[in-house]
């Protein structure tokens, strides 16, 4: 489905996976990366946009990043407007398939709201009788002109877990993280707002998160790209993943309660933040 705001921002959303696939600036510039070789097949994740990660982050007993992005979501609400934000709410409830993999009853709602910003809110409701613990993330792929000419601001001084070094913990010393190699890190209890600066065809993205503790930074670089069948060779240069998530410590929500987390994305073409 497609949404358009009076500002000229546009959005494409796929019910499969509950996934934003495209977010377009009024100038026509695409702001999210979507792999040209992404698999649009049941049971496979779509490489790009904003995959919903739930209830597992990364590899484990469930499919990578959990099953939420592998299931069809239902449209429960749509809101059009001639002036204010436009939005759609998607819903995924546990079923026999999910309960066979993960024996818990839940309901997810993803509210996607478009204005001159893109707000995505994930609500996790515990439909069972026992507390529910889960990991989650909004795994945003930002479209950049050259990952090697991008920096990420806002991480200095933070502890991070390096997934490419046996989860070794370090402290970020750089005021601006310049991507220069394969990078796969979770910054612990990161600040609410992080900036991504693309200097080649200038654009600054801001990611502001609420209810997500961590920020994940990922780029597979050339070697990692070759290992991904749904990422054409060289595509690593066109993307930077900065993800809002609860990826290191699970969230626990009481029976009958709902946990809400969200992120607001903004883009400014040109170098100013
Ligand atoms: O968010 C970083 C990460 O966990 C990387 O380790 C890499 O696996 C990436 O996600 C993509 O995962 P996917 O399962 O979508 O191929």
PDB file of C-alpha atoms and ligand atoms in Angstrom:
ATOM      1  CA  UNK A   1       0.000   0.000   0.000  1.00  0.00           C
ATOM      2  CA  UNK A   2       1.020   3.596  -0.592  1.00  0.00           C
ATOM      3  CA  UNK A   3       0.710   6.701   1.593  1.00  0.00           C
ATOM      4  CA  UNK A   4       1.357  10.308   0.594  1.00  0.00           C
ATOM      5  CA  UNK A   5       1.569  13.382   2.809  1.00  0.00           C
ATOM      6  CA  UNK A   6       0.813  16.945   1.695  1.00  0.00           C
ATOM      7  CA  UNK A   7       4.525  17.704   2.219  1.00  0.00           C
ATOM      8  CA  UNK A   8       5.255  15.428  -0.732  1.00  0.00           C
ATOM      9  CA  UNK A   9       6.811  12.611   1.322  1.00  0.00           C
ATOM     10  CA  UNK A  10       5.622   9.207   0.135  1.00  0.00           C
ATOM     11  CA  UNK A  11       5.675   5.730   1.609  1.00  0.00           C
ATOM     12  CA  UNK A  12       5.235   2.182   0.414  1.00  0.00           C
ATOM     13  CA  UNK A  13       4.295  -0.492   2.953  1.00  0.00           C
ATOM     14  CA  UNK A  14       4.081  -4.251   2.480  1.00  0.00           C
ATOM     15  CA  UNK A  15       1.608  -6.251   4.560  1.00  0.00           C
ATOM     16  CA  UNK A  16       3.970  -9.214   4.319  1.00  0.00           C
ATOM     17  CA  UNK A  17       6.306  -8.663   7.245  1.00  0.00           C
ATOM     18  CA  UNK A  18       4.569  -5.416   8.232  1.00  0.00           C
ATOM     19  CA  UNK A  19       7.445  -3.753   6.416  1.00  0.00           C
ATOM     20  CA  UNK A  20       7.998  -0.218   5.200  1.00  0.00           C
ATOM     21  CA  UNK A  21       9.726  -0.716   1.847  1.00  0.00           C
ATOM     22  CA  UNK A  22      10.113   2.820   0.529  1.00  0.00           C
ATOM     23  CA  UNK A  23      10.197   6.331   1.983  1.00  0.00           C
ATOM     24  CA  UNK A  24      10.593   9.015  -0.664  1.00  0.00           C
ATOM     25  CA  UNK A  25      11.627  12.654  -0.156  1.00  0.00           C
ATOM     26  CA  UNK A  26       9.512  15.337  -1.899  1.00  0.00           C
ATOM     27  CA  UNK A  27      12.492  15.820  -4.247  1.00  0.00           C
ATOM     28  CA  UNK A  28      11.971  12.236  -5.405  1.00  0.00           C
ATOM     29  CA  UNK A  29      15.069  10.924  -3.613  1.00  0.00           C
ATOM     30  CA  UNK A  30      14.608   7.483  -2.121  1.00  0.00           C
ATOM     31  CA  UNK A  31      15.578   7.525   1.553  1.00  0.00           C
ATOM     32  CA  UNK A  32      15.441   3.811   2.364  1.00  0.00           C
ATOM     33  CA  UNK A  33      17.547   1.113   0.724  1.00  0.00           C
ATOM     34  CA  UNK A  34      15.738  -1.846  -0.824  1.00  0.00           C
ATOM     35  CA  UNK A  35      17.885  -4.568  -2.352  1.00  0.00           C
ATOM     36  CA  UNK A  36      17.362  -5.006  -6.086  1.00  0.00           C
ATOM     37  CA  UNK A  37      17.659  -8.744  -5.500  1.00  0.00           C
ATOM     38  CA  UNK A  38      15.415  -8.893  -2.430  1.00  0.00           C
ATOM     39  CA  UNK A  39      13.400 -12.104  -2.203  1.00  0.00           C
ATOM     40  CA  UNK A  40       9.664 -11.471  -2.282  1.00  0.00           C
ATOM     41  CA  UNK A  41       8.789 -15.045  -1.313  1.00  0.00           C
ATOM     42  CA  UNK A  42       6.789 -16.431   1.593  1.00  0.00           C
ATOM     43  CA  UNK A  43       9.104 -17.539   4.347  1.00  0.00           C
ATOM     44  CA  UNK A  44      11.922 -15.220   3.301  1.00  0.00           C
ATOM     45  CA  UNK A  45      12.788 -11.794   4.707  1.00  0.00           C
ATOM     46  CA  UNK A  46      12.734  -8.779   2.416  1.00  0.00           C
ATOM     47  CA  UNK A  47      16.198  -7.159   2.381  1.00  0.00           C
ATOM     48  CA  UNK A  48      15.669  -3.474   2.939  1.00  0.00           C
ATOM     49  CA  UNK A  49      13.215  -0.838   4.115  1.00  0.00           C
ATOM     50  CA  UNK A  50      12.413  -1.248   7.815  1.00  0.00           C
ATOM     51  CA  UNK A  51      12.144  -4.928   8.796  1.00  0.00           C
ATOM     52  CA  UNK A  52      10.383  -5.576  12.109  1.00  0.00           C
ATOM     53  CA  UNK A  53      12.565  -7.724  14.371  1.00  0.00           C
ATOM     54  CA  UNK A  54      10.539  -9.770  16.916  1.00  0.00           C
ATOM     55  CA  UNK A  55      10.776 -11.761  19.195  1.00  0.00           C
ATOM     56  CA  UNK A  56      14.438 -12.623  18.614  1.00  0.00           C
ATOM     57  CA  UNK A  57      17.341 -10.408  17.492  1.00  0.00           C
ATOM     58  CA  UNK A  58      19.872 -12.075  15.203  1.00  0.00           C
ATOM     59  CA  UNK A  59      20.464 -15.810  15.019  1.00  0.00           C
ATOM     60  CA  UNK A  60      18.968 -18.288  17.525  1.00  0.00           C
ATOM     61  CA  UNK A  61      16.319 -20.974  17.889  1.00  0.00           C
ATOM     62  CA  UNK A  62      13.908 -18.986  15.705  1.00  0.00           C
ATOM     63  CA  UNK A  63      14.493 -17.749  12.139  1.00  0.00           C
ATOM     64  CA  UNK A  64      17.030 -14.919  12.019  1.00  0.00           C
ATOM     65  CA  UNK A  65      15.514 -11.794  13.635  1.00  0.00           C
ATOM     66  CA  UNK A  66      12.389 -13.737  14.565  1.00  0.00           C
ATOM     67  CA  UNK A  67       9.237 -14.552  12.610  1.00  0.00           C
ATOM     68  CA  UNK A  68       7.346 -11.210  12.600  1.00  0.00           C
ATOM     69  CA  UNK A  69       8.908 -10.157   9.291  1.00  0.00           C
ATOM     70  CA  UNK A  70       7.968 -13.516   7.731  1.00  0.00           C
ATOM     71  CA  UNK A  71       4.231 -13.320   8.429  1.00  0.00           C
ATOM     72  CA  UNK A  72       1.349 -11.509   6.730  1.00  0.00           C
ATOM     73  CA  UNK A  73       0.080  -8.586   8.836  1.00  0.00           C
ATOM     74  CA  UNK A  74      -3.517  -7.334   8.731  1.00  0.00           C
ATOM     75  CA  UNK A  75      -4.466  -3.700   8.097  1.00  0.00           C
ATOM     76  CA  UNK A  76      -6.596  -2.617  11.050  1.00  0.00           C
ATOM     77  CA  UNK A  77      -6.736   1.159  10.580  1.00  0.00           C
ATOM     78  CA  UNK A  78      -5.931   3.713   7.899  1.00  0.00           C
ATOM     79  CA  UNK A  79      -6.036   7.485   8.336  1.00  0.00           C
ATOM     80  CA  UNK A  80      -5.899   9.876   5.427  1.00  0.00           C
ATOM     81  CA  UNK A  81      -5.677  13.650   5.867  1.00  0.00           C
ATOM     82  CA  UNK A  82      -5.488  16.805   3.756  1.00  0.00           C
ATOM     83  CA  UNK A  83      -3.252  18.525   6.267  1.00  0.00           C
ATOM     84  CA  UNK A  84      -2.016  16.400   9.170  1.00  0.00           C
ATOM     85  CA  UNK A  85      -0.115  13.103   9.246  1.00  0.00           C
ATOM     86  CA  UNK A  86      -1.401  10.094   7.346  1.00  0.00           C
ATOM     87  CA  UNK A  87      -1.100   6.695   8.949  1.00  0.00           C
ATOM     88  CA  UNK A  88      -1.815   3.012   8.774  1.00  0.00           C
ATOM     89  CA  UNK A  89      -1.881   0.458  11.584  1.00  0.00           C
ATOM     90  CA  UNK A  90      -0.921  -3.145  10.896  1.00  0.00           C
ATOM     91  CA  UNK A  91      -1.489  -6.064  13.270  1.00  0.00           C
ATOM     92  CA  UNK A  92       0.030  -9.483  13.779  1.00  0.00           C
ATOM     93  CA  UNK A  93      -1.365 -11.890  16.368  1.00  0.00           C
ATOM     94  CA  UNK A  94       0.152 -15.173  17.525  1.00  0.00           C
ATOM     95  CA  UNK A  95      -1.214 -18.239  15.802  1.00  0.00           C
ATOM     96  CA  UNK A  96      -0.627 -22.001  15.743  1.00  0.00           C
ATOM     97  CA  UNK A  97       2.484 -21.508  13.589  1.00  0.00           C
ATOM     98  CA  UNK A  98       4.115 -18.956  15.855  1.00  0.00           C
ATOM     99  CA  UNK A  99       3.095 -20.801  19.024  1.00  0.00           C
ATOM    100  CA  UNK A 100       4.713 -23.972  17.669  1.00  0.00           C
ATOM    101  CA  UNK A 101       7.977 -22.025  17.392  1.00  0.00           C
ATOM    102  CA  UNK A 102       7.504 -19.740  20.403  1.00  0.00           C
ATOM    103  CA  UNK A 103       4.817 -20.849  22.917  1.00  0.00           C
ATOM    104  CA  UNK A 104       3.427 -17.439  23.844  1.00  0.00           C
ATOM    105  CA  UNK A 105       0.248 -15.542  22.920  1.00  0.00           C
ATOM    106  CA  UNK A 106       0.805 -11.971  21.790  1.00  0.00           C
ATOM    107  CA  UNK A 107      -0.516  -9.268  19.521  1.00  0.00           C
ATOM    108  CA  UNK A 108       1.709  -6.801  17.683  1.00  0.00           C
ATOM    109  CA  UNK A 109       0.582  -3.509  16.272  1.00  0.00           C
ATOM    110  CA  UNK A 110       2.772  -1.405  14.018  1.00  0.00           C
ATOM    111  CA  UNK A 111       1.582   2.155  13.582  1.00  0.00           C
ATOM    112  CA  UNK A 112       3.217   3.872  10.605  1.00  0.00           C
ATOM    113  CA  UNK A 113       2.681   7.630  10.531  1.00  0.00           C
ATOM    114  CA  UNK A 114       3.915   9.863   7.702  1.00  0.00           C
ATOM    115  CA  UNK A 115       4.271  13.623   7.866  1.00  0.00           C
ATOM    116  CA  UNK A 116       7.472  15.447   7.054  1.00  0.00           C
ATOM    117  CA  UNK A 117       8.900  12.708   9.285  1.00  0.00           C
ATOM    118  CA  UNK A 118       8.339   8.954   9.475  1.00  0.00           C
ATOM    119  CA  UNK A 119       7.215   7.616  12.841  1.00  0.00           C
ATOM    120  CA  UNK A 120       6.943   3.869  13.349  1.00  0.00           C
ATOM    121  CA  UNK A 121       5.546   2.611  16.647  1.00  0.00           C
ATOM    122  CA  UNK A 122       5.637  -1.028  17.709  1.00  0.00           C
ATOM    123  CA  UNK A 123       3.161  -2.155  20.381  1.00  0.00           C
ATOM    124  CA  UNK A 124       3.635  -5.599  21.881  1.00  0.00           C
ATOM    125  CA  UNK A 125       0.641  -6.859  23.867  1.00  0.00           C
ATOM    126  CA  UNK A 126       0.943  -9.909  26.090  1.00  0.00           C
ATOM    127  CA  UNK A 127      -2.188 -11.978  25.447  1.00  0.00           C
ATOM    128  CA  UNK A 128      -1.060 -14.780  27.747  1.00  0.00           C
ATOM    129  CA  UNK A 129      -1.287 -15.387  31.488  1.00  0.00           C
ATOM    130  CA  UNK A 130       2.462 -15.215  32.228  1.00  0.00           C
ATOM    131  CA  UNK A 131       5.010 -12.403  31.764  1.00  0.00           C
ATOM    132  CA  UNK A 132       6.314 -12.225  28.177  1.00  0.00           C
ATOM    133  CA  UNK A 133       9.994 -11.541  27.418  1.00  0.00           C
ATOM    134  CA  UNK A 134      11.167 -10.613  23.920  1.00  0.00           C
ATOM    135  CA  UNK A 135      13.764  -8.766  21.867  1.00  0.00           C
ATOM    136  CA  UNK A 136      12.712  -6.288  19.198  1.00  0.00           C
ATOM    137  CA  UNK A 137      14.077  -3.774  16.731  1.00  0.00           C
ATOM    138  CA  UNK A 138      13.154  -1.598  13.783  1.00  0.00           C
ATOM    139  CA  UNK A 139      15.947  -2.561  11.406  1.00  0.00           C
ATOM    140  CA  UNK A 140      16.123   0.523   9.164  1.00  0.00           C
ATOM    141  CA  UNK A 141      18.170   0.416   5.948  1.00  0.00           C
ATOM    142  CA  UNK A 142      19.073   4.008   4.990  1.00  0.00           C
ATOM    143  CA  UNK A 143      19.831   4.703   1.333  1.00  0.00           C
ATOM    144  CA  UNK A 144      23.182   6.480   1.006  1.00  0.00           C
ATOM    145  CA  UNK A 145      25.336   7.449  -1.944  1.00  0.00           C
ATOM    146  CA  UNK A 146      28.474   5.817  -0.509  1.00  0.00           C
ATOM    147  CA  UNK A 147      28.677   4.081   2.883  1.00  0.00           C
ATOM    148  CA  UNK A 148      32.423   4.770   2.902  1.00  0.00           C
ATOM    149  CA  UNK A 149      31.618   8.493   2.975  1.00  0.00           C
ATOM    150  CA  UNK A 150      29.079   8.307   5.795  1.00  0.00           C
ATOM    151  CA  UNK A 151      29.558   9.094   9.465  1.00  0.00           C
ATOM    152  CA  UNK A 152      27.293   8.392  12.407  1.00  0.00           C
ATOM    153  CA  UNK A 153      27.109  10.993  15.170  1.00  0.00           C
ATOM    154  CA  UNK A 154      25.937  10.569  18.746  1.00  0.00           C
ATOM    155  CA  UNK A 155      27.704   7.389  19.812  1.00  0.00           C
ATOM    156  CA  UNK A 156      30.879   8.747  21.395  1.00  0.00           C
ATOM    157  CA  UNK A 157      31.585   7.429  24.885  1.00  0.00           C
ATOM    158  CA  UNK A 158      29.047   4.616  24.646  1.00  0.00           C
ATOM    159  CA  UNK A 159      29.748   0.982  25.411  1.00  0.00           C
ATOM    160  CA  UNK A 160      29.151  -1.231  22.419  1.00  0.00           C
ATOM    161  CA  UNK A 161      29.038  -4.954  21.775  1.00  0.00           C
ATOM    162  CA  UNK A 162      30.936  -5.980  18.661  1.00  0.00           C
ATOM    163  CA  UNK A 163      29.126  -8.864  16.955  1.00  0.00           C
ATOM    164  CA  UNK A 164      32.109  -9.326  14.667  1.00  0.00           C
ATOM    165  CA  UNK A 165      34.465  -9.878  17.625  1.00  0.00           C
ATOM    166  CA  UNK A 166      32.661 -12.494  19.736  1.00  0.00           C
ATOM    167  CA  UNK A 167      30.471  -9.819  21.350  1.00  0.00           C
ATOM    168  CA  UNK A 168      33.541  -8.117  22.810  1.00  0.00           C
ATOM    169  CA  UNK A 169      32.609  -4.926  24.669  1.00  0.00           C
ATOM    170  CA  UNK A 170      34.404  -1.665  23.887  1.00  0.00           C
ATOM    171  CA  UNK A 171      33.830   2.043  24.303  1.00  0.00           C
ATOM    172  CA  UNK A 172      33.268   4.262  21.256  1.00  0.00           C
ATOM    173  CA  UNK A 173      35.974   6.925  21.202  1.00  0.00           C
ATOM    174  CA  UNK A 174      35.102   8.622  17.903  1.00  0.00           C
ATOM    175  CA  UNK A 175      32.925  11.744  17.935  1.00  0.00           C
ATOM    176  CA  UNK A 176      31.772  10.550  14.504  1.00  0.00           C
ATOM    177  CA  UNK A 177      31.849   6.867  13.615  1.00  0.00           C
ATOM    178  CA  UNK A 178      33.256   6.713  10.087  1.00  0.00           C
ATOM    179  CA  UNK A 179      32.397   3.459   8.349  1.00  0.00           C
ATOM    180  CA  UNK A 180      35.570   1.942   6.935  1.00  0.00           C
ATOM    181  CA  UNK A 181      35.044  -1.835   7.264  1.00  0.00           C
ATOM    182  CA  UNK A 182      32.400  -4.435   8.003  1.00  0.00           C
ATOM    183  CA  UNK A 183      30.580  -3.135  11.058  1.00  0.00           C
ATOM    184  CA  UNK A 184      28.062  -4.923  13.254  1.00  0.00           C
ATOM    185  CA  UNK A 185      27.703  -3.323  16.698  1.00  0.00           C
ATOM    186  CA  UNK A 186      25.062  -2.733  19.312  1.00  0.00           C
ATOM    187  CA  UNK A 187      25.536   0.499  21.257  1.00  0.00           C
ATOM    188  CA  UNK A 188      24.211   0.030  24.745  1.00  0.00           C
ATOM    189  CA  UNK A 189      21.611   2.420  26.137  1.00  0.00           C
ATOM    190  CA  UNK A 190      22.296   4.840  23.302  1.00  0.00           C
ATOM    191  CA  UNK A 191      20.990   8.422  23.252  1.00  0.00           C
ATOM    192  CA  UNK A 192      17.536   9.091  21.932  1.00  0.00           C
ATOM    193  CA  UNK A 193      18.827  10.727  18.746  1.00  0.00           C
ATOM    194  CA  UNK A 194      21.596   9.583  16.392  1.00  0.00           C
ATOM    195  CA  UNK A 195      22.538  11.263  13.102  1.00  0.00           C
ATOM    196  CA  UNK A 196      23.731   9.680   9.882  1.00  0.00           C
ATOM    197  CA  UNK A 197      25.547  12.053   7.573  1.00  0.00           C
ATOM    198  CA  UNK A 198      25.932  11.121   3.919  1.00  0.00           C
ATOM    199  CA  UNK A 199      28.516  13.559   2.580  1.00  0.00           C
ATOM    200  CA  UNK A 200      28.687  12.407  -1.040  1.00  0.00           C
ATOM    201  CA  UNK A 201      25.217  13.449  -2.145  1.00  0.00           C
ATOM    202  CA  UNK A 202      24.578  15.417   1.041  1.00  0.00           C
ATOM    203  CA  UNK A 203      21.809  14.169   3.252  1.00  0.00           C
ATOM    204  CA  UNK A 204      21.498  13.958   7.017  1.00  0.00           C
ATOM    205  CA  UNK A 205      19.180  11.413   8.602  1.00  0.00           C
ATOM    206  CA  UNK A 206      18.114  11.649  12.229  1.00  0.00           C
ATOM    207  CA  UNK A 207      16.876   8.641  14.167  1.00  0.00           C
ATOM    208  CA  UNK A 208      15.026   9.469  17.392  1.00  0.00           C
ATOM    209  CA  UNK A 209      13.894   6.475  19.437  1.00  0.00           C
ATOM    210  CA  UNK A 210      11.590   5.994  22.426  1.00  0.00           C
ATOM    211  CA  UNK A 211      11.286   2.733  24.358  1.00  0.00           C
ATOM    212  CA  UNK A 212      14.280   1.215  22.565  1.00  0.00           C
ATOM    213  CA  UNK A 213      17.448   0.953  24.669  1.00  0.00           C
ATOM    214  CA  UNK A 214      20.037   0.260  22.010  1.00  0.00           C
ATOM    215  CA  UNK A 215      21.256   1.381  18.609  1.00  0.00           C
ATOM    216  CA  UNK A 216      22.654  -1.184  16.169  1.00  0.00           C
ATOM    217  CA  UNK A 217      24.996  -0.109  13.368  1.00  0.00           C
ATOM    218  CA  UNK A 218      25.489  -2.569  10.518  1.00  0.00           C
ATOM    219  CA  UNK A 219      27.135  -2.645   7.159  1.00  0.00           C
ATOM    220  CA  UNK A 220      28.360  -5.980   5.737  1.00  0.00           C
ATOM    221  CA  UNK A 221      31.024  -4.300   3.612  1.00  0.00           C
ATOM    222  CA  UNK A 222      32.337  -6.019   0.520  1.00  0.00           C
ATOM    223  CA  UNK A 223      33.112  -9.384   2.093  1.00  0.00           C
ATOM    224  CA  UNK A 224      29.822  -9.638   3.949  1.00  0.00           C
ATOM    225  CA  UNK A 225      27.906  -8.514   0.868  1.00  0.00           C
ATOM    226  CA  UNK A 226      29.225 -11.474  -1.113  1.00  0.00           C
ATOM    227  CA  UNK A 227      27.778 -13.843   1.486  1.00  0.00           C
ATOM    228  CA  UNK A 228      24.263 -12.428   1.061  1.00  0.00           C
ATOM    229  CA  UNK A 229      22.381 -13.855  -1.916  1.00  0.00           C
ATOM    230  CA  UNK A 230      19.719 -11.137  -1.749  1.00  0.00           C
ATOM    231  CA  UNK A 231      22.211  -8.275  -1.878  1.00  0.00           C
ATOM    232  CA  UNK A 232      23.750  -7.600  -5.296  1.00  0.00           C
ATOM    233  CA  UNK A 233      27.555  -7.273  -5.308  1.00  0.00           C
ATOM    234  CA  UNK A 234      28.613  -3.722  -4.435  1.00  0.00           C
ATOM    235  CA  UNK A 235      25.248  -2.846  -2.883  1.00  0.00           C
ATOM    236  CA  UNK A 236      26.894  -2.529   0.529  1.00  0.00           C
ATOM    237  CA  UNK A 237      27.965   0.964  -0.559  1.00  0.00           C
ATOM    238  CA  UNK A 238      24.352   2.081  -1.000  1.00  0.00           C
ATOM    239  CA  UNK A 239      23.119   1.276   2.480  1.00  0.00           C
ATOM    240  CA  UNK A 240      23.719   1.941   6.159  1.00  0.00           C
ATOM    241  CA  UNK A 241      21.662   0.183   8.818  1.00  0.00           C
ATOM    242  CA  UNK A 242      21.047   2.160  12.001  1.00  0.00           C
ATOM    243  CA  UNK A 243      18.537   0.218  14.027  1.00  0.00           C
ATOM    244  CA  UNK A 244      16.508   1.147  17.097  1.00  0.00           C
ATOM    245  CA  UNK A 245      16.155  -1.912  19.277  1.00  0.00           C
ATOM    246  CA  UNK A 246      16.058  -3.796  22.533  1.00  0.00           C
ATOM    247  CA  UNK A 247      18.688  -6.267  21.392  1.00  0.00           C
ATOM    248  CA  UNK A 248      20.951  -6.969  24.378  1.00  0.00           C
ATOM    249  CA  UNK A 249      18.458  -7.267  27.231  1.00  0.00           C
ATOM    250  CA  UNK A 250      14.937  -8.598  26.689  1.00  0.00           C
ATOM    251  CA  UNK A 251      11.864  -6.532  27.429  1.00  0.00           C
ATOM    252  CA  UNK A 252       9.392  -8.202  29.796  1.00  0.00           C
ATOM    253  CA  UNK A 253       5.731  -7.259  29.692  1.00  0.00           C
ATOM    254  CA  UNK A 254       3.173  -8.464  32.248  1.00  0.00           C
ATOM    255  CA  UNK A 255       0.149 -10.548  31.296  1.00  0.00           C
ATOM    256  CA  UNK A 256      -2.443  -8.317  29.658  1.00  0.00           C
ATOM    257  CA  UNK A 257      -0.040  -5.373  29.395  1.00  0.00           C
ATOM    258  CA  UNK A 258       1.392  -3.649  26.318  1.00  0.00           C
ATOM    259  CA  UNK A 259       4.931  -2.380  25.664  1.00  0.00           C
ATOM    260  CA  UNK A 260       5.328   0.503  23.235  1.00  0.00           C
ATOM    261  CA  UNK A 261       8.482   1.569  21.449  1.00  0.00           C
ATOM    262  CA  UNK A 262       8.920   3.886  18.503  1.00  0.00           C
ATOM    263  CA  UNK A 263      11.306   5.765  16.300  1.00  0.00           C
ATOM    264  CA  UNK A 264      11.004   8.980  14.307  1.00  0.00           C
ATOM    265  CA  UNK A 265      13.085   9.299  11.144  1.00  0.00           C
ATOM    266  CA  UNK A 266      13.805  12.614   9.469  1.00  0.00           C
ATOM    267  CA  UNK A 267      15.871  13.434   6.413  1.00  0.00           C
ATOM    268  CA  UNK A 268      17.354  16.755   5.374  1.00  0.00           C
ATOM    269  CA  UNK A 269      18.884  16.951   1.941  1.00  0.00           C
ATOM    270  CA  UNK A 270      22.125  18.903   2.319  1.00  0.00           C
ATOM    271  CA  UNK A 271      24.534  18.736   5.224  1.00  0.00           C
ATOM    272  CA  UNK A 272      22.624  20.560   7.959  1.00  0.00           C
ATOM    273  CA  UNK A 273      21.133  18.258  10.590  1.00  0.00           C
TER     274      UNK A 273
HETATM  275  O1  LIG B   1      21.369  -5.883  12.603  1.00  0.00           O
HETATM  276  C1  LIG B   1      22.587  -6.444  12.241  1.00  0.00           C
HETATM  277  C2  LIG B   1      22.382  -7.894  11.881  1.00  0.00           C
HETATM  278  O2  LIG B   1      22.019  -8.648  13.015  1.00  0.00           O
HETATM  279  C3  LIG B   1      23.644  -8.412  11.215  1.00  0.00           C
HETATM  280  O3  LIG B   1      24.309  -9.329  12.040  1.00  0.00           O
HETATM  281  C4  LIG B   1      23.145  -9.046   9.914  1.00  0.00           C
HETATM  282  O4  LIG B   1      22.855 -10.397  10.124  1.00  0.00           O
HETATM  283  C5  LIG B   1      21.907  -8.206   9.638  1.00  0.00           C
HETATM  284  O5  LIG B   1      21.318  -8.024  10.927  1.00  0.00           O
HETATM  285  C6  LIG B   1      20.943  -8.762   8.626  1.00  0.00           C
HETATM  286  O6  LIG B   1      20.325  -9.909   9.124  1.00  0.00           O
HETATM  287  P1  LIG B   1      19.331 -10.725   8.127  1.00  0.00           P
HETATM  288  O7  LIG B   1      18.809 -11.861   8.930  1.00  0.00           O
HETATM  289  O8  LIG B   1      18.265  -9.750   7.695  1.00  0.00           O
HETATM  290  O9  LIG B   1      20.216 -11.130   6.960  1.00  0.00           O
END
